[in-house]
């Protein structure tokens, strides 16, 4: 009887896991990046820079970190305006995406225009190894 109960629990868990995986993959396979803050944070790192630009256009502000000797961009900060909403449906004024190579590694939502950040004209270069 104990083994039957374990089998039933295992089958139920498998069903719930498949449902959760199917729901997550559906939001990504339709090609659209979600704009609700939590969904956005959970999925944005699965999209390339090209896919992000295709949906939201060019960022309002950018700041690149380049290798000094080659000029290769190794990190970027992109800022977009009014693309993400909170749970109540209010828009964040600025969404900042921080990239290393071509992957988003951090997201910041701001209720200001982000003028103190990347648009300030700072340039960073790291030496080649």
Short mmCIF file of N, CA and C in Angstrom, two decimals:
data_model
loop_
_atom_site.label_atom_id
_atom_site.label_comp_id
_atom_site.label_asym_id
_atom_site.label_seq_id
_atom_site.Cartn_x
_atom_site.Cartn_y
_atom_site.Cartn_z
N UNK A 1 0.83 -1.20 0.00
CA UNK A 1 0.00 0.00 0.00
C UNK A 1 0.87 1.26 0.00
N UNK A 2 1.96 1.19 0.77
CA UNK A 2 2.86 2.33 0.84
C UNK A 2 3.47 2.62 -0.53
N UNK A 3 3.83 1.58 -1.26
CA UNK A 3 4.42 1.76 -2.59
C UNK A 3 3.41 2.32 -3.58
N UNK A 4 2.16 1.93 -3.44
CA UNK A 4 1.10 2.44 -4.31
C UNK A 4 0.93 3.95 -4.09
N UNK A 5 0.98 4.37 -2.83
CA UNK A 5 0.86 5.79 -2.52
C UNK A 5 2.04 6.56 -3.11
N UNK A 6 3.26 6.02 -3.01
CA UNK A 6 4.43 6.67 -3.60
C UNK A 6 4.31 6.78 -5.12
N UNK A 7 3.81 5.74 -5.74
CA UNK A 7 3.62 5.76 -7.20
C UNK A 7 2.62 6.83 -7.60
N UNK A 8 1.52 6.92 -6.85
CA UNK A 8 0.50 7.94 -7.16
C UNK A 8 1.09 9.34 -7.01
N UNK A 9 1.86 9.57 -5.95
CA UNK A 9 2.49 10.88 -5.76
C UNK A 9 3.48 11.20 -6.88
N UNK A 10 4.24 10.21 -7.29
CA UNK A 10 5.21 10.42 -8.36
C UNK A 10 4.51 10.77 -9.67
N UNK A 11 3.41 10.10 -9.97
CA UNK A 11 2.65 10.38 -11.19
C UNK A 11 2.06 11.79 -11.14
N UNK A 12 1.51 12.18 -9.98
CA UNK A 12 0.94 13.52 -9.85
C UNK A 12 2.01 14.59 -10.00
N UNK A 13 3.18 14.36 -9.39
CA UNK A 13 4.27 15.33 -9.53
C UNK A 13 4.70 15.48 -10.98
N UNK A 14 4.79 14.37 -11.67
CA UNK A 14 5.18 14.41 -13.09
C UNK A 14 4.18 15.22 -13.90
N UNK A 15 2.90 15.07 -13.61
CA UNK A 15 1.87 15.82 -14.33
C UNK A 15 2.00 17.32 -14.07
N UNK A 16 2.22 17.71 -12.81
CA UNK A 16 2.35 19.12 -12.48
C UNK A 16 3.62 19.72 -13.07
N UNK A 17 4.69 18.99 -13.08
CA UNK A 17 5.95 19.49 -13.65
C UNK A 17 5.79 19.70 -15.15
N UNK A 18 5.15 18.77 -15.85
CA UNK A 18 4.95 18.93 -17.29
C UNK A 18 4.08 20.14 -17.58
N UNK A 19 3.05 20.38 -16.76
CA UNK A 19 2.19 21.54 -16.98
C UNK A 19 2.96 22.83 -16.80
N UNK A 20 3.80 22.89 -15.79
CA UNK A 20 4.59 24.10 -15.54
C UNK A 20 5.59 24.35 -16.66
N UNK A 21 6.25 23.31 -17.13
CA UNK A 21 7.21 23.44 -18.22
C UNK A 21 6.51 23.86 -19.50
N UNK A 22 5.35 23.30 -19.77
CA UNK A 22 4.60 23.65 -20.97
C UNK A 22 4.17 25.11 -20.94
N UNK A 23 3.73 25.60 -19.78
CA UNK A 23 3.32 27.00 -19.66
C UNK A 23 4.49 27.93 -19.90
N UNK A 24 5.66 27.62 -19.34
CA UNK A 24 6.84 28.46 -19.52
C UNK A 24 7.29 28.48 -20.97
N UNK A 25 7.33 27.32 -21.61
CA UNK A 25 7.80 27.27 -22.99
C UNK A 25 6.82 27.93 -23.94
N UNK A 26 5.51 27.95 -23.61
CA UNK A 26 4.54 28.61 -24.47
C UNK A 26 4.80 30.10 -24.56
N UNK A 27 5.14 30.73 -23.43
CA UNK A 27 5.38 32.17 -23.46
C UNK A 27 6.62 32.52 -24.26
N UNK A 28 7.57 31.61 -24.34
CA UNK A 28 8.80 31.88 -25.09
C UNK A 28 8.64 31.49 -26.55
N UNK A 29 7.94 30.40 -26.85
CA UNK A 29 7.83 29.95 -28.23
C UNK A 29 6.97 30.86 -29.08
N UNK A 30 6.10 31.67 -28.49
CA UNK A 30 5.32 32.57 -29.33
C UNK A 30 6.16 33.74 -29.83
N UNK A 31 7.42 33.82 -29.37
CA UNK A 31 8.36 34.81 -29.89
C UNK A 31 8.30 36.16 -29.22
N UNK A 32 7.33 36.42 -28.39
CA UNK A 32 7.21 37.71 -27.75
C UNK A 32 7.84 37.70 -26.37
N UNK A 33 8.53 38.78 -26.07
CA UNK A 33 9.10 38.96 -24.74
C UNK A 33 8.00 39.53 -23.86
N UNK A 34 7.70 38.89 -22.72
CA UNK A 34 6.65 39.43 -21.85
C UNK A 34 7.05 40.78 -21.29
N UNK A 35 6.07 41.65 -21.01
CA UNK A 35 6.38 42.97 -20.48
C UNK A 35 6.03 43.12 -19.00
N UNK A 36 5.27 42.20 -18.44
CA UNK A 36 4.99 42.23 -17.01
C UNK A 36 6.28 41.94 -16.27
N UNK A 37 6.60 42.75 -15.25
CA UNK A 37 7.94 42.75 -14.65
C UNK A 37 8.49 41.38 -14.28
N UNK A 38 7.74 40.56 -13.56
CA UNK A 38 8.27 39.27 -13.11
C UNK A 38 8.48 38.31 -14.28
N UNK A 39 7.55 38.28 -15.22
CA UNK A 39 7.71 37.43 -16.41
C UNK A 39 8.90 37.89 -17.25
N UNK A 40 9.06 39.20 -17.35
CA UNK A 40 10.17 39.78 -18.10
C UNK A 40 11.51 39.35 -17.51
N UNK A 41 11.65 39.49 -16.19
CA UNK A 41 12.90 39.14 -15.51
C UNK A 41 13.19 37.65 -15.66
N UNK A 42 12.16 36.82 -15.57
CA UNK A 42 12.35 35.37 -15.66
C UNK A 42 12.72 34.89 -17.06
N UNK A 43 12.41 35.68 -18.10
CA UNK A 43 12.62 35.17 -19.45
C UNK A 43 13.58 35.98 -20.32
N UNK A 44 13.93 37.19 -19.94
CA UNK A 44 14.71 38.06 -20.84
C UNK A 44 16.07 37.47 -21.19
N UNK A 45 16.68 36.71 -20.29
CA UNK A 45 18.00 36.16 -20.60
C UNK A 45 17.96 35.04 -21.63
N UNK A 46 16.78 34.63 -22.04
CA UNK A 46 16.65 33.60 -23.08
C UNK A 46 16.61 34.21 -24.48
N UNK A 47 16.61 35.54 -24.57
CA UNK A 47 16.50 36.23 -25.85
C UNK A 47 17.82 36.90 -26.21
N UNK A 48 18.11 36.92 -27.50
CA UNK A 48 19.34 37.56 -27.99
C UNK A 48 19.11 39.07 -28.13
N UNK A 49 20.20 39.80 -28.32
CA UNK A 49 20.09 41.24 -28.55
C UNK A 49 19.23 41.53 -29.77
N UNK A 50 19.38 40.72 -30.81
CA UNK A 50 18.61 40.92 -32.04
C UNK A 50 17.12 40.76 -31.79
N UNK A 51 16.74 39.76 -30.98
CA UNK A 51 15.32 39.54 -30.67
C UNK A 51 14.77 40.69 -29.83
N UNK A 52 15.57 41.20 -28.91
CA UNK A 52 15.13 42.31 -28.08
C UNK A 52 14.91 43.55 -28.94
N UNK A 53 15.85 43.83 -29.85
CA UNK A 53 15.71 44.98 -30.75
C UNK A 53 14.51 44.80 -31.67
N UNK A 54 14.27 43.58 -32.14
CA UNK A 54 13.14 43.33 -33.03
C UNK A 54 11.81 43.67 -32.35
N UNK A 55 11.70 43.41 -31.05
CA UNK A 55 10.44 43.68 -30.36
C UNK A 55 10.34 45.11 -29.84
N UNK A 56 11.42 45.64 -29.27
CA UNK A 56 11.35 46.94 -28.61
C UNK A 56 12.02 48.07 -29.39
N UNK A 57 12.73 47.75 -30.45
CA UNK A 57 13.46 48.76 -31.21
C UNK A 57 14.80 49.04 -30.57
N UNK A 58 15.50 50.02 -31.11
CA UNK A 58 16.81 50.39 -30.56
C UNK A 58 16.62 50.99 -29.17
N UNK A 59 17.56 50.73 -28.25
CA UNK A 59 17.44 51.31 -26.92
C UNK A 59 17.57 52.83 -26.95
N UNK A 60 16.96 53.50 -25.96
CA UNK A 60 17.03 54.96 -25.87
C UNK A 60 18.45 55.41 -25.54
N UNK A 61 19.15 54.63 -24.72
CA UNK A 61 20.52 54.95 -24.36
C UNK A 61 21.33 53.66 -24.30
N UNK A 62 22.60 53.76 -24.67
CA UNK A 62 23.48 52.60 -24.57
C UNK A 62 24.84 53.04 -24.02
N UNK A 63 25.52 52.11 -23.41
CA UNK A 63 26.87 52.33 -22.92
C UNK A 63 27.60 51.01 -23.10
N UNK A 64 28.73 51.02 -23.79
CA UNK A 64 29.47 49.80 -24.07
C UNK A 64 30.80 49.77 -23.34
N UNK A 65 31.21 48.58 -22.94
CA UNK A 65 32.54 48.35 -22.37
C UNK A 65 33.31 47.57 -23.43
N UNK A 66 34.45 48.13 -23.84
CA UNK A 66 35.23 47.53 -24.94
C UNK A 66 36.62 47.12 -24.47
N UNK A 67 37.16 46.10 -25.12
CA UNK A 67 38.56 45.72 -24.91
C UNK A 67 39.39 46.77 -25.63
N UNK A 68 40.34 47.35 -24.93
CA UNK A 68 41.10 48.49 -25.46
C UNK A 68 41.84 48.17 -26.75
N UNK A 69 42.51 47.02 -26.80
CA UNK A 69 43.34 46.72 -27.96
C UNK A 69 42.54 46.30 -29.20
N UNK A 70 41.39 45.66 -29.00
CA UNK A 70 40.63 45.16 -30.15
C UNK A 70 39.37 45.96 -30.45
N UNK A 71 38.88 46.69 -29.46
CA UNK A 71 37.63 47.42 -29.66
C UNK A 71 36.40 46.55 -29.54
N UNK A 72 36.59 45.27 -29.18
CA UNK A 72 35.46 44.35 -29.06
C UNK A 72 34.61 44.73 -27.85
N UNK A 73 33.29 44.79 -28.05
CA UNK A 73 32.36 45.08 -26.97
C UNK A 73 32.16 43.82 -26.15
N UNK A 74 32.45 43.89 -24.84
CA UNK A 74 32.31 42.73 -23.96
C UNK A 74 31.16 42.88 -22.98
N UNK A 75 30.67 44.10 -22.80
CA UNK A 75 29.54 44.34 -21.92
C UNK A 75 28.81 45.59 -22.41
N UNK A 76 27.51 45.64 -22.14
CA UNK A 76 26.70 46.78 -22.57
C UNK A 76 25.63 47.06 -21.54
N UNK A 77 25.22 48.31 -21.48
CA UNK A 77 24.07 48.72 -20.69
C UNK A 77 23.10 49.39 -21.65
N UNK A 78 21.88 48.86 -21.71
CA UNK A 78 20.85 49.42 -22.57
C UNK A 78 19.73 49.94 -21.69
N UNK A 79 19.16 51.08 -22.09
CA UNK A 79 18.00 51.60 -21.39
C UNK A 79 16.86 51.80 -22.37
N UNK A 80 15.70 51.32 -21.96
CA UNK A 80 14.45 51.50 -22.70
C UNK A 80 13.49 52.28 -21.82
N UNK A 81 12.53 52.96 -22.44
CA UNK A 81 11.54 53.72 -21.70
C UNK A 81 10.14 53.15 -21.93
N UNK A 82 9.41 52.98 -20.84
CA UNK A 82 7.99 52.58 -20.85
C UNK A 82 7.73 51.27 -21.59
N UNK A 83 8.51 50.23 -21.32
CA UNK A 83 8.23 48.92 -21.94
C UNK A 83 7.73 47.90 -20.93
N UNK A 84 7.92 48.14 -19.61
CA UNK A 84 7.53 47.14 -18.61
C UNK A 84 6.52 47.71 -17.63
N UNK A 85 5.61 46.82 -17.20
CA UNK A 85 4.60 47.20 -16.23
C UNK A 85 4.76 46.40 -14.95
N UNK A 86 4.29 46.99 -13.85
CA UNK A 86 4.27 46.25 -12.60
C UNK A 86 2.95 45.47 -12.51
N UNK A 87 2.71 44.81 -11.39
CA UNK A 87 1.53 43.96 -11.23
C UNK A 87 0.23 44.76 -11.34
N UNK A 88 0.26 46.05 -11.02
CA UNK A 88 -0.95 46.87 -11.10
C UNK A 88 -1.15 47.48 -12.49
N UNK A 89 -0.21 47.27 -13.39
CA UNK A 89 -0.34 47.79 -14.75
C UNK A 89 0.30 49.14 -14.98
N UNK A 90 0.98 49.69 -13.99
CA UNK A 90 1.67 50.96 -14.15
C UNK A 90 3.02 50.73 -14.83
N UNK A 91 3.37 51.62 -15.75
CA UNK A 91 4.63 51.48 -16.46
C UNK A 91 5.80 52.01 -15.64
N UNK A 92 6.94 51.32 -15.76
CA UNK A 92 8.20 51.85 -15.24
C UNK A 92 8.73 52.81 -16.28
N UNK A 93 9.24 53.94 -15.85
CA UNK A 93 9.74 54.93 -16.81
C UNK A 93 10.94 54.38 -17.57
N UNK A 94 11.83 53.66 -16.88
CA UNK A 94 13.04 53.16 -17.52
C UNK A 94 13.28 51.71 -17.14
N UNK A 95 13.66 50.91 -18.12
CA UNK A 95 14.12 49.55 -17.89
C UNK A 95 15.56 49.48 -18.37
N UNK A 96 16.45 49.03 -17.49
CA UNK A 96 17.87 48.91 -17.85
C UNK A 96 18.22 47.44 -17.99
N UNK A 97 18.87 47.11 -19.11
CA UNK A 97 19.34 45.74 -19.35
C UNK A 97 20.86 45.77 -19.38
N UNK A 98 21.47 44.96 -18.54
CA UNK A 98 22.94 44.86 -18.50
C UNK A 98 23.35 43.56 -19.16
N UNK A 99 24.20 43.67 -20.18
CA UNK A 99 24.65 42.51 -20.95
C UNK A 99 26.11 42.21 -20.65
N UNK A 100 26.45 40.94 -20.65
CA UNK A 100 27.84 40.50 -20.76
C UNK A 100 27.86 39.63 -22.00
N UNK A 101 28.75 40.00 -22.92
CA UNK A 101 28.72 39.46 -24.28
C UNK A 101 27.34 39.75 -24.85
N UNK A 102 26.56 38.75 -25.18
CA UNK A 102 25.24 39.01 -25.76
C UNK A 102 24.10 38.52 -24.89
N UNK A 103 24.34 38.26 -23.61
CA UNK A 103 23.31 37.76 -22.71
C UNK A 103 22.98 38.78 -21.63
N UNK A 104 21.68 38.94 -21.35
CA UNK A 104 21.26 39.82 -20.26
C UNK A 104 21.62 39.14 -18.95
N UNK A 105 22.34 39.86 -18.09
CA UNK A 105 22.73 39.32 -16.79
C UNK A 105 22.06 40.06 -15.64
N UNK A 106 21.48 41.24 -15.92
CA UNK A 106 20.80 41.98 -14.87
C UNK A 106 19.75 42.90 -15.48
N UNK A 107 18.64 43.05 -14.75
CA UNK A 107 17.57 43.95 -15.17
C UNK A 107 17.29 44.91 -14.01
N UNK A 108 17.11 46.18 -14.33
CA UNK A 108 16.74 47.17 -13.32
C UNK A 108 15.55 47.97 -13.84
N UNK A 109 14.54 48.13 -12.98
CA UNK A 109 13.39 48.96 -13.30
C UNK A 109 13.52 50.26 -12.51
N UNK A 110 13.35 51.39 -13.20
CA UNK A 110 13.51 52.69 -12.54
C UNK A 110 12.29 53.57 -12.79
N UNK A 111 11.95 54.34 -11.79
CA UNK A 111 10.87 55.30 -11.94
C UNK A 111 11.43 56.70 -12.19
N UNK A 112 12.49 56.74 -13.00
CA UNK A 112 13.06 58.01 -13.47
C UNK A 112 13.57 57.76 -14.89
N UNK A 113 14.08 58.81 -15.52
CA UNK A 113 14.49 58.67 -16.92
C UNK A 113 15.88 58.07 -17.10
N UNK A 114 16.59 57.76 -16.01
CA UNK A 114 17.90 57.14 -16.10
C UNK A 114 18.99 58.08 -16.59
N UNK A 115 18.75 59.38 -16.52
CA UNK A 115 19.70 60.35 -17.07
C UNK A 115 21.05 60.32 -16.37
N UNK A 116 21.09 59.89 -15.11
CA UNK A 116 22.37 59.86 -14.41
C UNK A 116 23.23 58.69 -14.87
N UNK A 117 22.66 57.74 -15.56
CA UNK A 117 23.36 56.52 -15.92
C UNK A 117 24.12 56.60 -17.22
N UNK A 118 23.89 55.66 -18.13
CA UNK A 118 24.70 55.52 -19.34
C UNK A 118 24.75 56.75 -20.23
N UNK A 119 23.73 57.57 -20.22
CA UNK A 119 23.72 58.73 -21.08
C UNK A 119 24.69 59.82 -20.66
N UNK A 120 25.34 59.65 -19.52
CA UNK A 120 26.24 60.68 -19.01
C UNK A 120 27.54 60.77 -19.81
N UNK A 121 27.76 59.88 -20.76
CA UNK A 121 28.90 59.95 -21.64
C UNK A 121 30.16 59.28 -21.12
N UNK A 122 30.06 58.46 -20.11
CA UNK A 122 31.22 57.77 -19.61
C UNK A 122 31.62 56.65 -20.58
N UNK A 123 32.91 56.45 -20.73
CA UNK A 123 33.40 55.35 -21.55
C UNK A 123 34.35 54.52 -20.72
N UNK A 124 34.22 53.22 -20.84
CA UNK A 124 35.06 52.30 -20.10
C UNK A 124 35.80 51.40 -21.08
N UNK A 125 37.04 51.19 -20.85
CA UNK A 125 37.81 50.24 -21.66
C UNK A 125 38.60 49.35 -20.73
N UNK A 126 38.61 48.07 -21.06
CA UNK A 126 39.39 47.14 -20.26
C UNK A 126 40.57 46.66 -21.09
N UNK A 127 41.71 46.48 -20.47
CA UNK A 127 42.88 46.04 -21.24
C UNK A 127 42.73 44.60 -21.69
N UNK A 128 43.31 44.29 -22.82
CA UNK A 128 43.31 42.91 -23.33
C UNK A 128 44.23 42.06 -22.47
N UNK A 129 43.88 40.80 -22.34
CA UNK A 129 44.72 39.90 -21.54
C UNK A 129 45.72 39.19 -22.39
#
